[in-house]
Each structure stands twice: as structure tokens, then as C-alpha cells.
Amino acid sequence: MRCAVLDDFQDAATRFADWSPVADRVEVTAFRDHLATEDELAARLADFDIVVTLRERVPFRAALLERLPRLKLLVASGMRNSAIDFAAAERRGITVCGTASSSAPPVELTWALLLGLARGLVQEHTALRAGGPWQSTVGADLYGRRLGVLGLGRIGTRVAAIARAFGMEVSAWSRNLTPERAGAADVRLAGSLEELLETSDFLTVHLKLSDRTRGLLGAPELARMKPTAYLVNTSRAAIVDQDALLGALRGERLAGAAVDVHDAEPLPA
């Protein structure tokens, strides 16, 4: 059997994964380049029985699945993937499964990005390498500021706990967040999304992508945020309208943003 690992930009599949249990039965090929079109995917994957896809970078819709006659197993990183047509896969007898994941890495990355924003690390690093100007930014304190957590699941709860260690006030909101769950996490429940946006000094997004959350933060929502506020998104790009976010940043209606997810990945050169 042949297994393809897609979008392995960092050679993680060969450097960190243990394939020894299936080494005598499965030939694994990891692709470092990104295949952007259905034709490219169909041509590259036609001879593979197993495909491993990362996040939602590659859409596996019915039209593509029909062009992969050998495909029997589609493995997605994580347990949710809105880019896979599950009904079409079932019709073709393709098993779809996900992998276990840890909440620790996205929590740590969220705080790396948030601290970098607050202290202007990117701007200062860029200026230093370019020969100046020296110390052109003024950092934003975290102590006493309010962190807004949009989505209080496993990741959001751990992000909130770290915020309290910095002496921050923490509020959270999502459509299904109850006072009991917020209280258990020692977090204040915002009365509405609008309230969360208007009162947060830092806003971090930790929602699952669904029809209800796609485009949740558009131009009207971003306009409710303080011009001194910062936005962090390590969840899914489609939750935040990218054009609206760029407009808010260019118009200086937001102090800054840090994102780990983009509408198109990898980003065009």
C-alpha cells in the first residue's frame, strides 16, 4: 500500500513520526510542496491508497474523491475538518479518521504571538536588522488589561489560566458558553459578542470553524474593538474576514494583529 502525506513543509512526517509498525506494509511518501488545484491533486494522488492531510489546507470534495480510485483511507490531523466531504467519502467507501491532538502547542503559540504583539518584537527586530530606528515602539502592559477569549474550550480555558498569571482580567464569549462553564474556569462571561469586542484590550480566537462561525468577525465586528486593541487568531482563518482585518490595520483602527492561519496556505511569495 502507498501513503501520501501532504503539505509536510517541515519534514515532520519523516523526522518525528514512527512508521515502524506499518513499515513492512506501507510505503510512505511525504510531499513538501503545496498542491493548489484539483488537477494537481488528482494527478499526484491517483496511485495512493492512503492520504494524510494537515488541517484544512486541501479540500477533499466529491469531484476530487471521484478521481482517486485507489483511495481507501483519508487521515486528517485533528478530529474536525470542514474541508472534507464526508458524505462523498462514505459513498465511495473511503474511511475518514482523525488524529489525537494536544491543546498545549496552540496555547503556547497564542501567548508567544500575544506577547510579541504587546512588546512590538517584530517591529523592533526588523528595525534592528535594518539599522534603525532604535526603540521606535512602546510596549503595552498586560497587567490589569482585559483579555477577551472567543471560545472557551480546552485551548481557550488554558489561555485564560495563563492570562490570570499575568494579572489580566479575563472575559469570554461563545454562543453556547454558559455561566456555569465560565465560572468553573474563573472567567467572566461577556453578555454578548459585541460586549466582548468593545471591552477587550486583547482578543484571542479559539472557536471551531462551522457555518455559524465562518466570517464571524467582519468589518462591523472589528469596528467595535478599541483602536488600542490587539487581535490574535490561531484557530481558523475563515472565522476572521481577512480583508476586513487588513483594512482595520491599515486604517489604524486596531493596534495590531497576529495570525497563525491564512485563507491560502502557504502564503504566496
C-alpha positions as CSV (number, residue, x, y, z in Angstrom):
1,M,0.0,0.0,0.0
2,R,1.1,3.6,-0.6
3,C,0.6,6.5,1.7
4,A,0.9,10.2,0.8
5,V,1.5,12.9,3.4
6,L,0.5,16.3,2.1
7,D,2.0,19.8,2.9
8,D,4.8,18.4,5.0
9,F,6.8,21.7,4.7
10,Q,9.0,20.8,7.8
11,D,9.6,17.1,7.0
12,A,7.8,16.3,10.2
13,A,6.4,13.0,8.9
14,T,9.9,11.6,8.4
15,R,11.6,13.4,11.3
16,F,9.2,12.8,14.1
17,A,6.6,10.1,13.1
18,D,7.2,6.5,14.0
19,W,6.2,4.4,10.9
20,S,7.8,1.2,12.1
21,P,4.5,-0.6,12.9
22,V,3.5,-0.4,9.2
23,A,6.9,-0.2,7.5
24,D,6.6,-3.7,6.0
25,R,3.1,-2.9,4.6
26,V,3.0,0.7,3.7
27,E,5.3,2.9,1.5
28,V,5.2,6.5,2.9
29,T,5.8,9.5,0.6
30,A,5.8,13.0,2.1
31,F,5.3,16.0,-0.2
32,R,6.8,19.3,0.8
33,D,5.1,21.3,-1.9
34,H,1.5,22.5,-1.8
35,L,-0.9,21.3,-4.5
36,A,-3.3,24.0,-5.1
37,T,-5.7,22.7,-7.8
38,E,-7.9,19.6,-8.2
39,D,-6.0,18.6,-11.3
40,E,-2.7,18.7,-9.5
41,L,-4.1,16.7,-6.6
42,A,-5.7,14.1,-8.8
43,A,-2.5,13.5,-10.8
44,R,-0.3,13.3,-7.7
45,L,-2.5,11.2,-5.6
46,A,-4.0,8.8,-8.2
47,D,-1.8,5.9,-7.1
48,F,-2.1,6.2,-3.4
49,D,-4.3,4.1,-1.1
50,I,-3.9,6.4,2.0
51,V,-3.7,10.1,2.2
52,V,-2.8,12.2,5.3
53,T,-3.9,15.8,5.1
54,L,-3.0,18.6,7.6
55,R,-5.7,20.9,8.9
56,E,-7.9,22.2,6.2
57,R,-5.4,23.2,3.6
58,V,-6.6,20.8,1.0
59,P,-10.3,20.5,0.1
60,F,-11.4,16.9,-0.5
61,R,-14.7,17.5,-2.3
62,A,-16.7,14.9,-4.2
63,A,-15.2,15.8,-7.5
64,L,-11.7,15.1,-6.3
65,L,-12.6,11.9,-4.4
66,E,-14.1,10.6,-7.6
67,R,-10.7,11.0,-9.3
68,L,-8.8,9.0,-6.7
69,P,-9.9,5.4,-7.5
70,R,-7.4,3.7,-5.1
71,L,-8.0,5.9,-2.1
72,K,-9.3,3.8,0.8
73,L,-8.2,5.8,3.9
74,L,-8.2,9.6,4.4
75,V,-6.5,10.7,7.6
76,A,-6.9,14.3,8.9
77,S,-4.8,15.9,11.6
78,G,-7.1,16.7,14.5
79,M,-10.7,15.4,14.9
80,R,-12.5,18.1,12.8
81,N,-12.0,19.0,9.2
82,S,-14.5,21.2,7.3
83,A,-12.6,20.7,4.0
84,I,-13.6,17.0,3.7
85,D,-16.9,15.9,2.0
86,F,-17.7,13.1,4.4
87,A,-20.9,12.0,2.6
88,A,-19.0,11.7,-0.7
89,A,-16.2,9.7,1.1
90,E,-18.8,7.4,2.6
91,R,-20.4,6.8,-0.8
92,R,-17.1,5.8,-2.2
93,G,-16.2,3.5,0.7
94,I,-13.4,5.7,1.9
95,T,-12.7,5.6,5.6
96,V,-12.1,9.1,7.1
97,C,-10.4,9.4,10.5
98,G,-8.7,12.0,12.6
99,T,-5.7,12.0,14.9
100,A,-5.5,12.9,18.6
101,S,-4.2,16.4,19.4
102,S,-2.8,18.3,22.3
103,S,-4.1,21.7,23.4
104,A,-0.6,22.7,24.7
105,P,1.0,23.8,21.4
106,P,-1.7,26.2,20.3
107,V,-1.9,27.7,23.8
108,E,1.9,28.3,23.8
109,L,1.8,29.8,20.3
110,T,-1.1,32.0,21.3
111,W,0.9,33.5,24.1
112,A,4.1,33.8,22.0
113,L,2.1,35.8,19.5
114,L,0.3,37.9,22.1
115,L,3.5,38.8,23.9
116,G,5.2,39.6,20.7
117,L,2.4,42.0,19.8
118,A,2.4,43.6,23.2
119,R,6.1,44.3,23.1
120,G,6.5,45.1,19.4
121,L,9.0,42.3,18.9
122,V,8.6,42.1,15.1
123,Q,8.9,45.8,14.6
124,E,11.9,46.1,16.8
125,H,13.6,43.1,15.4
126,T,13.1,44.3,11.8
127,A,14.4,47.8,12.7
128,L,17.5,46.4,14.4
129,R,18.4,44.3,11.4
130,A,17.8,47.3,9.1
131,G,20.0,49.6,11.2
132,G,17.2,51.6,12.9
133,P,15.3,53.4,14.2
134,W,16.3,52.4,17.7
135,Q,13.4,51.7,20.1
136,S,10.7,53.0,18.0
137,T,7.8,51.3,19.8
138,V,6.3,51.5,23.3
139,G,5.2,48.2,24.7
140,A,1.7,47.5,26.0
141,D,1.4,46.2,29.6
142,L,-0.6,43.0,30.3
143,Y,-1.2,43.6,34.0
144,G,-4.6,45.0,34.6
145,R,-5.7,44.7,31.0
146,R,-8.6,42.6,29.8
147,L,-8.2,39.5,27.6
148,G,-11.2,38.5,25.6
149,V,-11.4,34.8,24.8
150,L,-13.6,34.0,21.9
151,G,-14.4,30.3,22.5
152,L,-13.7,28.8,26.0
153,G,-13.0,25.2,25.1
154,R,-9.8,23.3,26.1
155,I,-7.5,25.8,24.4
156,G,-9.4,28.9,25.5
157,T,-9.5,27.7,29.1
158,R,-5.8,27.2,29.3
159,V,-5.1,30.5,27.6
160,A,-7.3,32.2,30.2
161,A,-5.4,30.5,33.1
162,I,-2.1,31.9,31.8
163,A,-3.7,35.4,31.5
164,R,-4.5,35.4,35.1
165,A,-0.9,34.6,35.9
166,F,-0.1,37.9,34.2
167,G,-2.6,39.7,36.3
168,M,-5.1,40.2,33.5
169,E,-8.9,40.3,33.7
170,V,-10.4,37.7,31.5
171,S,-13.8,37.6,29.8
172,A,-15.1,35.0,27.4
173,W,-18.0,34.5,25.0
174,S,-19.4,32.0,22.6
175,R,-22.9,31.1,21.6
176,N,-23.0,28.0,23.8
177,L,-21.0,29.3,26.7
178,T,-22.9,29.0,30.0
179,P,-22.3,31.0,33.2
180,E,-21.5,27.7,34.9
181,R,-18.7,26.8,32.5
182,A,-17.3,30.3,32.6
183,G,-17.4,30.3,36.4
184,A,-15.6,26.9,36.5
185,A,-12.8,28.5,34.5
186,D,-12.8,31.6,36.7
187,V,-13.7,33.7,33.7
188,R,-16.3,36.5,33.4
189,L,-19.0,35.7,30.9
190,A,-19.5,38.6,28.5
191,G,-23.1,39.3,27.8
192,S,-22.7,39.3,24.0
193,L,-20.1,39.2,21.3
194,E,-20.4,42.9,21.0
195,E,-19.6,43.4,24.6
196,L,-16.5,41.2,24.4
197,L,-15.2,43.1,21.4
198,E,-15.8,46.5,22.9
199,T,-14.2,45.8,26.3
200,S,-11.2,43.7,25.4
201,D,-7.7,45.0,25.2
202,F,-6.5,41.8,23.7
203,L,-8.8,39.4,21.8
204,T,-7.9,35.8,21.1
205,V,-9.9,33.5,18.9
206,H,-10.4,29.8,19.8
207,L,-13.6,28.8,18.0
208,K,-14.2,25.8,15.8
209,L,-14.9,26.6,12.2
210,S,-18.5,26.0,11.3
211,D,-21.3,27.6,9.3
212,R,-22.1,29.7,12.4
213,T,-18.5,30.9,13.0
214,R,-17.4,31.4,9.4
215,G,-16.9,35.1,8.9
216,L,-18.0,35.8,12.5
217,L,-15.5,38.7,12.8
218,G,-16.1,41.0,9.8
219,A,-15.7,44.7,9.3
220,P,-18.7,45.7,11.6
221,E,-17.4,43.5,14.4
222,L,-13.8,44.7,14.1
223,A,-15.0,48.3,14.2
224,R,-16.4,47.6,17.7
225,M,-12.9,46.9,19.0
226,K,-10.8,49.6,20.7
227,P,-8.2,51.2,18.4
228,T,-5.6,50.3,21.0
229,A,-6.7,46.6,21.0
230,Y,-4.8,43.6,19.6
231,L,-6.2,40.5,17.9
232,V,-4.7,37.0,17.9
233,N,-6.1,34.2,15.8
234,T,-4.5,30.7,16.0
235,S,-7.9,28.9,15.3
236,R,-9.1,29.1,11.7
237,A,-8.6,31.9,9.1
238,A,-12.2,31.8,7.9
239,I,-13.5,33.0,11.2
240,V,-12.0,36.4,10.7
241,D,-12.6,38.3,7.4
242,Q,-9.0,38.8,6.2
243,D,-9.8,41.8,4.0
244,A,-11.6,43.5,6.9
245,L,-8.7,42.8,9.2
246,L,-6.2,44.3,6.8
247,G,-8.5,47.3,6.4
248,A,-8.7,47.8,10.1
249,L,-4.9,47.5,10.5
250,R,-4.1,49.9,7.6
251,G,-6.7,52.3,8.8
252,E,-5.1,52.2,12.3
253,R,-8.4,51.1,13.8
254,L,-6.6,48.2,15.5
255,A,-3.2,48.4,17.2
256,G,-2.1,45.1,15.8
257,A,-2.9,41.5,14.9
258,A,-1.0,38.2,14.9
259,V,-2.4,35.2,13.0
260,D,-1.2,31.7,12.5
261,V,-3.8,30.8,9.9
262,H,-4.5,32.2,6.5
263,D,-7.1,31.9,3.7
264,A,-4.4,30.5,1.4
265,E,-1.5,28.4,2.8
266,P,1.3,28.6,2.1
267,L,1.1,32.4,1.6
268,P,2.0,33.5,-1.9
269,A,5.5,34.9,-2.3
